[in-house]
């Protein structure tokens, strides 16, 4: 029998069995002192986020975390808004399509997360946690996150991070220890903290991600997890103590150049794995999305061989991977035609795909059953041939 996360109502009660102050953090693995200027203050980070306007709920702007963000961008115009969800200039405005990347670069939103819900998952993680942010400064052409708030979706920083941490503390306490292994982890309840954002980018803006990493370092029954396409060396200065899993998302560089807009090069993500492991993170990989196009098998073989050549033994010994086939969306397809039509040459393949209505009512497209099954089998075979040390946690 494998452990399955109990299903229950959202945990917003005040009956925590323990809080942050009650937990024994164990022996420190050695906090890393900053050797010099932080990466988030570098020209590279400033190019990714050159913020000129901050739409802010008044309470969020007045909070300690909100003031931290405003202090980072002192020259930005602050625009008061009633709700981070309802900003007509940003959300649902089709006229923003041709300014998509500029909005992601120049705009932030500050808000408070009103509803804290932890949802069962069971694939990558046992649970999907309330995230520290929504939206992204990167612009991957296949990403579902932009659909959350319609068209342009810059980063929204949730400033009430202390409520999120308290919520998670209660949730973990109610679960108790994990008694049976499953595909998520053999001994810890895994919480994905970055479902709707990239935590490596979020950490350029505020200490929300750092606060979550520190919290999970003190929770012996749980582990944080997030996927990333961005290498942020500032995260190496934290002290995760093995309780945060970083999943570097990888795809062939030819695909990444076309589809992974504004991300770190794939080789840089692979090269960072050893540093993150040495800093106390668990390091896994997302082989995703797998996009079916001419010569895709050859290019994935080249990537896997590079991983085998470049990764140190210590990374290989603890690594695992998720293999995720492309899921696309009809609305996102239409948006991409307005700003990056070349991406749709490989993402939109009606001859290989079939529609499926998503839970929110929109139409997704996925590879047809027999096409997907054959591609998953091929990926498993390629991994077994070129990176036999890489355990596949799941593939779909």
PDB file of C-alpha atoms in Angstrom, residues 230-233 236 246 248 265-279 283 285 311-312 314-315:
ATOM      1  CA  UNK A 230      15.552  30.145 -14.075  1.00  0.00           C
ATOM      2  CA  UNK A 231      18.858  29.868 -12.221  1.00  0.00           C
ATOM      3  CA  UNK A 232      18.867  32.259  -9.265  1.00  0.00           C
ATOM      4  CA  UNK A 233      22.130  31.916  -7.300  1.00  0.00           C
ATOM      5  CA  UNK A 236      22.152  29.100  -2.686  1.00  0.00           C
ATOM      6  CA  UNK A 246      14.194  22.036  -6.809  1.00  0.00           C
ATOM      7  CA  UNK A 248      14.984  22.000 -13.005  1.00  0.00           C
ATOM      8  CA  UNK A 265      19.719  28.433 -20.965  1.00  0.00           C
ATOM      9  CA  UNK A 266      19.127  24.710 -20.523  1.00  0.00           C
ATOM     10  CA  UNK A 267      22.859  24.062 -20.100  1.00  0.00           C
ATOM     11  CA  UNK A 268      22.934  26.605 -17.262  1.00  0.00           C
ATOM     12  CA  UNK A 269      20.117  24.787 -15.470  1.00  0.00           C
ATOM     13  CA  UNK A 270      22.008  21.503 -15.726  1.00  0.00           C
ATOM     14  CA  UNK A 271      25.262  23.122 -14.622  1.00  0.00           C
ATOM     15  CA  UNK A 272      23.551  24.572 -11.523  1.00  0.00           C
ATOM     16  CA  UNK A 273      22.370  21.192 -10.224  1.00  0.00           C
ATOM     17  CA  UNK A 274      25.548  20.400  -8.288  1.00  0.00           C
ATOM     18  CA  UNK A 275      25.651  23.807  -6.635  1.00  0.00           C
ATOM     19  CA  UNK A 276      22.043  23.483  -5.478  1.00  0.00           C
ATOM     20  CA  UNK A 277      22.625  20.005  -4.113  1.00  0.00           C
ATOM     21  CA  UNK A 278      25.689  21.232  -2.216  1.00  0.00           C
ATOM     22  CA  UNK A 279      23.645  24.097  -0.775  1.00  0.00           C
ATOM     23  CA  UNK A 283      17.595  18.259  -7.008  1.00  0.00           C
ATOM     24  CA  UNK A 285      14.462  17.254 -13.117  1.00  0.00           C
ATOM     25  CA  UNK A 311      26.174  16.003 -13.974  1.00  0.00           C
ATOM     26  CA  UNK A 312      28.374  14.926 -11.062  1.00  0.00           C
ATOM     27  CA  UNK A 314      26.454  13.041  -6.284  1.00  0.00           C
ATOM     28  CA  UNK A 315      23.586  14.595  -8.294  1.00  0.00           C
TER      29      UNK A 315
END
